[in-house]
Amino acid sequence: HLENAMATLARARCALKVCRSYATEARQHAESISVHKGLKIQGALCVERPPLQIVEPDYKQKWRAFKEAWDLRTGNHLTLEDEIVFMRFHFHFFQDKTATQALASGEAPALLRSLSRSGAGGGGRKRRGGTSKLASGSASTDTLVSAMSARAPGGLDLVMGEEGLDLAFPELGPKTIQRKKVERKKEEKVGDSDRRALRRLKSRSLFLLVRYNNAKHWTFPKADRLQDQGMRETLLGLAEQQLGADFRPYLVGACPFSYRKRFSNYHPGIQGRKIFYYRARLVPNSEVVLPDQTPVSDWAWCCREELEDCLDEGEWQVVRHS
């Protein structure tokens, strides 16, 4: 009987140690996370890759065809040549009767040629010791208007040339052209079947899903919110720790677009978790490179139709109308 009593006492002590260790672990876990009404708080990141190619909808094409046919039938596409139509900026013809009359009579190009002939000699050469017409104020609005007109010889380039301004775009050298051709040839052809490819389904919006270790379903990236930590800091830390330092999405707004409650007894003293979903946009030069210490085993870029097949039923019902 004494031996049985000693064995029972030893088993009781072992059970007490196990209970104390579980209680200590639960207390430490509760201190490190944020808990509200028995549910720990988690943040989920819904990262969207916008379409890479914009396809014009059918209703816009139909509207353009209707508008062009309507303009041709009714004559609404005609323009009237008056001083208001030829205005290039606000108060263009303010207190300039000569320019107004020249535009009304259609003599603006002739007026420009007469002004250029009446100027000092030397053709288009720059006069030494003198000032240009625009700088001296001698070039009125009619000069600018006629220069901008398509009928004027030389046009705007003539006026800018007198000021010494060269607005011509520099031509690309042969090395630059050759380099761009090589870059186009090196562009990889990505198949739509590869869900890891970021450039798949260029005309659709894609959303990032991850699969955690030993998980059955795909899901959005999630992380526990620590005590006294902002949700923005939680989400940015989630992107860096789970998806790599080069993955820095742009968070859209500060409010979640949906939430979900899941009850479980996985952690002692915690009834489950409450997940808040936040929107984010993929920015250029962002790439998923899984770090060494990440719980993510795989990732995929999925369109809306693929989300229904990859997510579990509960999570799909939460985000489908958002």
mmCIF file of C-alpha atoms in Angstrom:
data_model
loop_
_atom_site.group_PDB
_atom_site.id
_atom_site.type_symbol
_atom_site.label_atom_id
_atom_site.label_comp_id
_atom_site.label_asym_id
_atom_site.label_seq_id
_atom_site.Cartn_x
_atom_site.Cartn_y
_atom_site.Cartn_z
ATOM 1 C CA HIS A 1 0.000 0.000 0.000
ATOM 2 C CA LEU A 2 2.840 2.395 0.751
ATOM 3 C CA GLU A 3 4.351 1.836 -2.679
ATOM 4 C CA ASN A 4 1.014 2.505 -4.362
ATOM 5 C CA ALA A 5 0.594 5.704 -2.394
ATOM 6 C CA MET A 6 4.080 6.882 -3.386
ATOM 7 C CA ALA A 7 3.403 6.145 -7.050
ATOM 8 C CA THR A 8 0.090 8.029 -6.915
ATOM 9 C CA LEU A 9 1.810 10.989 -5.261
ATOM 10 C CA ALA A 10 4.510 11.029 -7.953
ATOM 11 C CA ARG A 11 1.902 10.979 -10.706
ATOM 12 C CA ALA A 12 0.044 13.845 -9.030
ATOM 13 C CA ARG A 13 3.231 15.902 -8.839
ATOM 14 C CA CYS A 14 3.930 15.313 -12.549
ATOM 15 C CA ALA A 15 0.376 16.315 -13.423
ATOM 16 C CA LEU A 16 0.714 19.463 -11.332
ATOM 17 C CA LYS A 17 3.951 20.407 -13.101
ATOM 18 C CA VAL A 18 2.303 19.920 -16.483
ATOM 19 C CA CYS A 19 -0.654 22.077 -15.468
ATOM 20 C CA ARG A 20 1.668 24.814 -14.208
ATOM 21 C CA SER A 21 3.684 24.761 -17.443
ATOM 22 C CA TYR A 22 0.477 24.998 -19.496
ATOM 23 C CA ALA A 23 -0.745 27.877 -17.340
ATOM 24 C CA THR A 24 2.583 29.703 -17.653
ATOM 25 C CA GLU A 25 2.597 29.216 -21.440
ATOM 26 C CA ALA A 26 -0.960 30.475 -21.739
ATOM 27 C CA ARG A 27 -0.191 33.507 -19.563
ATOM 28 C CA GLN A 28 2.918 34.377 -21.614
ATOM 29 C CA HIS A 29 1.006 33.919 -24.862
ATOM 30 C CA ALA A 30 -1.831 36.109 -23.611
ATOM 31 C CA GLU A 31 0.632 38.825 -22.598
ATOM 32 C CA SER A 32 2.278 38.860 -26.066
ATOM 33 C CA ILE A 33 -0.914 39.095 -28.145
ATOM 34 C CA SER A 34 -3.972 41.316 -28.156
ATOM 35 C CA VAL A 35 -7.137 39.691 -26.779
ATOM 36 C CA HIS A 36 -10.654 41.123 -26.868
ATOM 37 C CA LYS A 37 -13.520 39.318 -25.132
ATOM 38 C CA GLY A 38 -11.619 36.044 -25.113
ATOM 39 C CA LEU A 39 -10.694 36.251 -28.827
ATOM 40 C CA LYS A 40 -7.195 37.084 -29.995
ATOM 41 C CA ILE A 41 -6.933 39.773 -32.688
ATOM 42 C CA GLN A 42 -5.404 38.985 -36.067
ATOM 43 C CA GLY A 43 -4.816 41.083 -39.167
ATOM 44 C CA ALA A 44 -5.207 39.692 -42.691
ATOM 45 C CA LEU A 45 -3.692 41.305 -45.770
ATOM 46 C CA CYS A 46 -5.629 41.239 -49.046
ATOM 47 C CA VAL A 47 -3.024 42.331 -51.604
ATOM 48 C CA GLU A 48 -4.327 43.111 -55.094
ATOM 49 C CA ARG A 49 -2.259 43.238 -58.243
ATOM 50 C CA PRO A 50 -4.076 45.619 -60.624
ATOM 51 C CA PRO A 51 -4.517 44.674 -64.294
ATOM 52 C CA LEU A 52 -1.404 45.160 -66.424
ATOM 53 C CA GLN A 53 -3.437 45.699 -69.590
ATOM 54 C CA ILE A 54 -6.522 47.895 -69.708
ATOM 55 C CA VAL A 55 -9.181 46.550 -72.057
ATOM 56 C CA GLU A 56 -11.851 49.031 -73.081
ATOM 57 C CA PRO A 57 -15.334 47.754 -72.187
ATOM 58 C CA ASP A 58 -17.874 47.061 -74.909
ATOM 59 C CA TYR A 59 -20.254 49.772 -73.718
ATOM 60 C CA LYS A 60 -17.562 52.436 -74.252
ATOM 61 C CA GLN A 61 -16.881 51.226 -77.778
ATOM 62 C CA LYS A 62 -20.606 51.249 -78.554
ATOM 63 C CA TRP A 63 -20.945 54.752 -77.116
ATOM 64 C CA ARG A 64 -18.057 56.070 -79.213
ATOM 65 C CA ALA A 65 -19.540 54.584 -82.403
ATOM 66 C CA PHE A 66 -22.944 56.090 -81.575
ATOM 67 C CA LYS A 67 -21.439 59.510 -80.827
ATOM 68 C CA GLU A 68 -19.472 59.600 -84.081
ATOM 69 C CA ALA A 69 -22.556 58.608 -86.092
ATOM 70 C CA TRP A 70 -24.641 61.230 -84.257
ATOM 71 C CA ASP A 71 -22.092 63.979 -84.916
ATOM 72 C CA LEU A 72 -21.976 63.147 -88.616
ATOM 73 C CA ARG A 73 -25.767 63.053 -88.919
ATOM 74 C CA THR A 74 -26.482 66.234 -86.957
ATOM 75 C CA GLY A 75 -23.347 68.241 -87.797
ATOM 76 C CA ASN A 76 -22.463 68.741 -84.125
ATOM 77 C CA HIS A 77 -18.818 67.936 -84.819
ATOM 78 C CA LEU A 78 -18.318 71.264 -86.624
ATOM 79 C CA THR A 79 -16.291 74.004 -84.923
ATOM 80 C CA LEU A 80 -16.800 77.752 -85.248
ATOM 81 C CA GLU A 81 -13.785 79.957 -85.935
ATOM 82 C CA ASP A 82 -14.256 82.794 -83.481
ATOM 83 C CA GLU A 83 -12.006 84.389 -80.906
ATOM 84 C CA ILE A 84 -13.271 82.151 -78.100
ATOM 85 C CA VAL A 85 -12.342 78.972 -79.955
ATOM 86 C CA PHE A 86 -8.787 80.173 -80.527
ATOM 87 C CA MET A 87 -8.135 81.024 -76.880
ATOM 88 C CA ARG A 88 -5.024 79.209 -75.639
ATOM 89 C CA PHE A 89 -5.075 80.384 -72.025
ATOM 90 C CA HIS A 90 -7.170 82.567 -69.726
ATOM 91 C CA PHE A 91 -7.498 86.257 -70.761
ATOM 92 C CA HIS A 92 -5.691 85.502 -74.017
ATOM 93 C CA PHE A 93 -7.212 88.446 -75.907
ATOM 94 C CA PHE A 94 -7.639 90.765 -72.915
ATOM 95 C CA GLN A 95 -7.056 94.380 -74.059
ATOM 96 C CA ASP A 96 -5.521 93.278 -77.383
ATOM 97 C CA LYS A 97 -7.786 94.554 -80.154
ATOM 98 C CA THR A 98 -5.239 93.873 -82.920
ATOM 99 C CA ALA A 99 -5.070 90.172 -82.118
ATOM 100 C CA THR A 100 -8.855 89.934 -81.892
ATOM 101 C CA GLN A 101 -9.359 91.574 -85.273
ATOM 102 C CA ALA A 102 -6.600 89.481 -86.889
ATOM 103 C CA LEU A 103 -8.209 86.261 -85.686
ATOM 104 C CA ALA A 104 -11.671 87.375 -86.733
ATOM 105 C CA SER A 105 -10.527 88.181 -90.272
ATOM 106 C CA GLY A 106 -8.154 85.235 -90.608
ATOM 107 C CA GLU A 107 -5.100 87.450 -91.092
ATOM 108 C CA ALA A 108 -3.097 86.234 -88.085
ATOM 109 C CA PRO A 109 -0.397 84.378 -90.123
ATOM 110 C CA ALA A 110 0.045 87.404 -92.400
ATOM 111 C CA LEU A 111 0.385 89.623 -89.348
ATOM 112 C CA LEU A 112 3.108 87.349 -87.984
ATOM 113 C CA ARG A 113 5.066 87.550 -91.239
ATOM 114 C CA SER A 114 4.758 91.308 -91.306
ATOM 115 C CA LEU A 115 6.024 91.546 -87.730
ATOM 116 C CA SER A 116 8.974 89.298 -88.518
ATOM 117 C CA ARG A 117 9.878 91.392 -91.615
ATOM 118 C CA SER A 118 9.536 94.676 -89.725
ATOM 119 C CA GLY A 119 12.003 93.544 -87.065
ATOM 120 C CA ALA A 120 15.685 94.282 -87.106
ATOM 121 C CA GLY A 121 17.817 92.605 -89.777
ATOM 122 C CA GLY A 122 19.842 89.504 -89.393
ATOM 123 C CA GLY A 123 17.087 86.968 -90.126
ATOM 124 C CA GLY A 124 16.826 84.441 -87.359
ATOM 125 C CA ARG A 125 20.166 85.402 -85.817
ATOM 126 C CA LYS A 126 20.236 86.651 -82.276
ATOM 127 C CA ARG A 127 20.974 90.359 -82.029
ATOM 128 C CA ARG A 128 23.909 91.369 -79.883
ATOM 129 C CA GLY A 129 23.135 93.724 -77.082
ATOM 130 C CA GLY A 130 19.403 93.556 -77.702
ATOM 131 C CA THR A 131 16.475 91.732 -76.209
ATOM 132 C CA SER A 132 14.033 89.344 -77.809
ATOM 133 C CA LYS A 133 10.475 90.276 -78.712
ATOM 134 C CA LEU A 134 8.931 88.356 -75.826
ATOM 135 C CA ALA A 135 11.369 89.752 -73.286
ATOM 136 C CA SER A 136 10.868 93.355 -74.459
ATOM 137 C CA GLY A 137 7.088 93.030 -74.650
ATOM 138 C CA SER A 138 6.926 94.008 -78.326
ATOM 139 C CA ALA A 139 5.464 90.639 -79.354
ATOM 140 C CA SER A 140 1.730 90.898 -78.721
ATOM 141 C CA THR A 141 -0.784 88.133 -78.368
ATOM 142 C CA ASP A 142 -1.323 87.955 -82.135
ATOM 143 C CA THR A 143 2.246 86.706 -82.570
ATOM 144 C CA LEU A 144 1.714 83.871 -80.125
ATOM 145 C CA VAL A 145 -1.675 82.959 -81.553
ATOM 146 C CA SER A 146 -0.465 82.897 -85.139
ATOM 147 C CA ALA A 147 2.604 80.924 -84.080
ATOM 148 C CA MET A 148 0.425 78.333 -82.415
ATOM 149 C CA SER A 149 -1.823 78.144 -85.463
ATOM 150 C CA ALA A 150 -1.187 75.262 -87.856
ATOM 151 C CA ARG A 151 -1.321 77.655 -90.832
ATOM 152 C CA ALA A 152 1.601 79.758 -89.669
ATOM 153 C CA PRO A 153 4.973 78.839 -91.194
ATOM 154 C CA GLY A 154 7.414 77.884 -88.457
ATOM 155 C CA GLY A 155 4.673 77.940 -85.805
ATOM 156 C CA LEU A 156 5.610 77.732 -82.160
ATOM 157 C CA ASP A 157 9.133 76.572 -82.989
ATOM 158 C CA LEU A 158 9.821 79.965 -84.612
ATOM 159 C CA VAL A 159 8.824 81.906 -81.498
ATOM 160 C CA MET A 160 10.745 79.586 -79.177
ATOM 161 C CA GLY A 161 13.748 79.712 -81.497
ATOM 162 C CA GLU A 162 13.898 83.486 -81.100
ATOM 163 C CA GLU A 163 14.095 82.925 -77.338
ATOM 164 C CA GLY A 164 16.894 80.395 -77.717
ATOM 165 C CA LEU A 165 14.740 77.509 -76.473
ATOM 166 C CA ASP A 166 15.033 74.092 -78.099
ATOM 167 C CA LEU A 167 12.080 71.851 -77.265
ATOM 168 C CA ALA A 168 13.048 69.030 -79.623
ATOM 169 C CA PHE A 169 13.368 65.658 -77.932
ATOM 170 C CA PRO A 170 16.871 64.169 -78.122
ATOM 171 C CA GLU A 171 17.206 61.285 -80.507
ATOM 172 C CA LEU A 172 18.066 57.891 -79.083
ATOM 173 C CA GLY A 173 21.540 56.656 -79.870
ATOM 174 C CA PRO A 174 22.180 53.316 -81.577
ATOM 175 C CA LYS A 175 23.397 51.734 -78.332
ATOM 176 C CA THR A 176 20.202 52.671 -76.500
ATOM 177 C CA ILE A 177 18.023 51.308 -79.295
ATOM 178 C CA GLN A 178 19.991 48.057 -79.378
ATOM 179 C CA ARG A 179 19.765 47.681 -75.595
ATOM 180 C CA LYS A 180 15.985 48.117 -75.645
ATOM 181 C CA LYS A 181 15.676 45.520 -78.399
ATOM 182 C CA VAL A 182 17.672 43.054 -76.316
ATOM 183 C CA GLU A 183 15.475 43.739 -73.278
ATOM 184 C CA ARG A 184 12.351 43.051 -75.315
ATOM 185 C CA LYS A 185 13.794 39.749 -76.506
ATOM 186 C CA LYS A 186 14.689 38.745 -72.936
ATOM 187 C CA GLU A 187 11.149 39.348 -71.706
ATOM 188 C CA GLU A 188 9.869 36.030 -70.503
ATOM 189 C CA LYS A 189 6.611 34.631 -71.779
ATOM 190 C CA VAL A 190 4.625 33.795 -68.655
ATOM 191 C CA GLY A 191 1.890 31.179 -68.878
ATOM 192 C CA ASP A 192 -1.443 31.737 -67.175
ATOM 193 C CA SER A 193 -1.270 28.282 -65.575
ATOM 194 C CA ASP A 194 1.665 29.258 -63.317
ATOM 195 C CA ARG A 195 -0.047 30.744 -60.272
ATOM 196 C CA ARG A 196 3.226 31.961 -58.799
ATOM 197 C CA ALA A 197 3.825 34.178 -61.831
ATOM 198 C CA LEU A 198 3.093 37.797 -61.053
ATOM 199 C CA ARG A 199 2.390 38.720 -64.695
ATOM 200 C CA ARG A 200 -0.226 36.055 -65.400
ATOM 201 C CA LEU A 201 -3.714 37.110 -66.538
ATOM 202 C CA LYS A 202 -2.588 40.631 -67.460
ATOM 203 C CA SER A 203 -6.124 41.891 -68.058
ATOM 204 C CA ARG A 204 -7.449 40.719 -64.659
ATOM 205 C CA SER A 205 -6.973 41.728 -61.039
ATOM 206 C CA LEU A 206 -5.099 39.124 -58.992
ATOM 207 C CA PHE A 207 -5.022 38.559 -55.228
ATOM 208 C CA LEU A 208 -2.248 37.048 -53.160
ATOM 209 C CA LEU A 209 -2.970 33.789 -51.317
ATOM 210 C CA VAL A 210 -0.584 31.775 -49.151
ATOM 211 C CA ARG A 211 -0.503 28.244 -47.803
ATOM 212 C CA TYR A 212 0.888 27.832 -44.307
ATOM 213 C CA ASN A 213 2.755 24.773 -43.106
ATOM 214 C CA ASN A 214 0.437 21.784 -42.502
ATOM 215 C CA ALA A 215 -2.590 23.819 -43.664
ATOM 216 C CA LYS A 216 -5.400 22.306 -45.726
ATOM 217 C CA HIS A 217 -6.627 25.430 -47.509
ATOM 218 C CA TRP A 218 -5.195 28.525 -49.084
ATOM 219 C CA THR A 219 -5.771 31.748 -47.203
ATOM 220 C CA PHE A 220 -4.813 35.402 -47.048
ATOM 221 C CA PRO A 221 -1.600 36.243 -45.145
ATOM 222 C CA LYS A 222 -2.383 36.632 -41.430
ATOM 223 C CA ALA A 223 -0.514 37.630 -38.284
ATOM 224 C CA ASP A 224 -1.305 38.149 -34.598
ATOM 225 C CA ARG A 225 -1.613 41.713 -33.407
ATOM 226 C CA LEU A 226 0.709 42.292 -30.457
ATOM 227 C CA GLN A 227 -0.356 44.211 -27.396
ATOM 228 C CA ASP A 228 -0.151 48.017 -27.823
ATOM 229 C CA GLN A 229 0.752 47.648 -31.489
ATOM 230 C CA GLY A 230 -0.962 49.479 -34.337
ATOM 231 C CA MET A 231 -2.626 47.398 -37.005
ATOM 232 C CA ARG A 232 -0.634 49.126 -39.733
ATOM 233 C CA GLU A 233 2.596 48.101 -38.012
ATOM 234 C CA THR A 234 1.245 44.562 -37.697
ATOM 235 C CA LEU A 235 0.440 44.311 -41.402
ATOM 236 C CA LEU A 236 3.764 45.757 -42.543
ATOM 237 C CA GLY A 237 5.584 43.395 -40.217
ATOM 238 C CA LEU A 238 3.527 40.530 -41.615
ATOM 239 C CA ALA A 239 4.588 41.387 -45.175
ATOM 240 C CA GLU A 240 8.265 41.609 -44.255
ATOM 241 C CA GLN A 241 8.509 38.574 -41.979
ATOM 242 C CA GLN A 242 6.377 36.151 -43.983
ATOM 243 C CA LEU A 243 6.790 37.318 -47.614
ATOM 244 C CA GLY A 244 10.258 38.884 -47.656
ATOM 245 C CA ALA A 245 11.915 42.254 -47.182
ATOM 246 C CA ASP A 246 11.336 43.181 -50.849
ATOM 247 C CA PHE A 247 7.565 42.841 -50.515
ATOM 248 C CA ARG A 248 6.200 46.218 -49.364
ATOM 249 C CA PRO A 249 2.544 46.659 -50.406
ATOM 250 C CA TYR A 250 0.619 49.920 -50.168
ATOM 251 C CA LEU A 251 -2.087 49.763 -47.505
ATOM 252 C CA VAL A 252 -5.380 51.254 -48.687
ATOM 253 C CA GLY A 253 -7.031 53.137 -45.857
ATOM 254 C CA ALA A 254 -6.898 52.442 -42.140
ATOM 255 C CA CYS A 255 -10.163 50.509 -41.735
ATOM 256 C CA PRO A 256 -10.824 46.824 -42.439
ATOM 257 C CA PHE A 257 -13.283 45.915 -45.183
ATOM 258 C CA SER A 258 -14.485 42.767 -43.402
ATOM 259 C CA TYR A 259 -13.920 40.577 -40.330
ATOM 260 C CA ARG A 260 -14.450 36.998 -39.223
ATOM 261 C CA LYS A 261 -14.733 35.131 -35.923
ATOM 262 C CA ARG A 262 -13.349 31.616 -35.490
ATOM 263 C CA PHE A 263 -13.806 29.721 -32.206
ATOM 264 C CA SER A 264 -11.336 27.084 -31.029
ATOM 265 C CA ASN A 265 -9.581 25.773 -27.910
ATOM 266 C CA TYR A 266 -6.121 25.630 -29.444
ATOM 267 C CA HIS A 267 -4.659 28.001 -26.827
ATOM 268 C CA PRO A 268 -5.701 27.551 -23.173
ATOM 269 C CA GLY A 269 -7.733 30.512 -21.935
ATOM 270 C CA ILE A 270 -8.444 31.818 -25.451
ATOM 271 C CA GLN A 271 -11.782 31.024 -27.035
ATOM 272 C CA GLY A 272 -10.694 31.675 -30.624
ATOM 273 C CA ARG A 273 -9.673 34.541 -32.842
ATOM 274 C CA LYS A 274 -11.151 37.566 -34.603
ATOM 275 C CA ILE A 275 -9.645 38.281 -38.033
ATOM 276 C CA PHE A 276 -9.794 41.747 -39.619
ATOM 277 C CA TYR A 277 -9.203 41.964 -43.397
ATOM 278 C CA TYR A 278 -7.395 44.995 -44.856
ATOM 279 C CA ARG A 279 -6.935 46.053 -48.474
ATOM 280 C CA ALA A 280 -3.519 46.618 -50.057
ATOM 281 C CA ARG A 281 -2.127 47.299 -53.520
ATOM 282 C CA LEU A 282 0.987 45.851 -55.059
ATOM 283 C CA VAL A 283 3.597 48.486 -55.864
ATOM 284 C CA PRO A 284 6.271 48.243 -58.592
ATOM 285 C CA ASN A 285 9.465 46.316 -57.844
ATOM 286 C CA SER A 286 7.716 44.236 -55.161
ATOM 287 C CA GLU A 287 8.468 40.543 -55.245
ATOM 288 C CA VAL A 288 7.648 37.607 -52.973
ATOM 289 C CA VAL A 289 10.864 36.007 -51.710
ATOM 290 C CA LEU A 290 10.161 33.735 -48.759
ATOM 291 C CA PRO A 291 12.645 34.233 -45.899
ATOM 292 C CA ASP A 292 14.130 31.345 -43.970
ATOM 293 C CA GLN A 293 12.029 31.697 -40.821
ATOM 294 C CA THR A 294 8.593 31.977 -42.435
ATOM 295 C CA PRO A 295 5.503 29.858 -41.757
ATOM 296 C CA VAL A 296 4.488 30.192 -45.428
ATOM 297 C CA SER A 297 5.195 27.159 -47.593
ATOM 298 C CA ASP A 298 3.714 28.390 -50.898
ATOM 299 C CA TRP A 299 1.994 31.384 -52.490
ATOM 300 C CA ALA A 300 -0.244 32.035 -55.487
ATOM 301 C CA TRP A 301 -1.733 34.964 -57.426
ATOM 302 C CA CYS A 302 -5.389 34.148 -58.079
ATOM 303 C CA CYS A 303 -8.219 35.906 -59.854
ATOM 304 C CA ARG A 304 -11.675 36.247 -58.320
ATOM 305 C CA GLU A 305 -12.995 33.004 -59.808
ATOM 306 C CA GLU A 306 -10.007 31.098 -58.440
ATOM 307 C CA LEU A 307 -10.514 32.508 -54.943
ATOM 308 C CA GLU A 308 -13.757 30.564 -54.591
ATOM 309 C CA ASP A 309 -11.949 27.291 -55.334
ATOM 310 C CA CYS A 310 -8.891 27.961 -53.162
ATOM 311 C CA LEU A 311 -10.371 29.527 -50.008
ATOM 312 C CA ASP A 312 -12.442 27.618 -47.503
ATOM 313 C CA GLU A 313 -16.177 28.238 -47.588
ATOM 314 C CA GLY A 314 -16.289 30.425 -44.485
ATOM 315 C CA GLU A 315 -13.533 32.801 -45.587
ATOM 316 C CA TRP A 316 -14.927 33.046 -49.128
ATOM 317 C CA GLN A 317 -18.350 34.075 -47.791
ATOM 318 C CA VAL A 318 -16.678 36.802 -45.728
ATOM 319 C CA VAL A 319 -14.770 38.449 -48.607
ATOM 320 C CA ARG A 320 -16.900 37.657 -51.671
ATOM 321 C CA HIS A 321 -19.112 40.788 -51.417
ATOM 322 C CA SER A 322 -16.314 43.170 -50.390
#
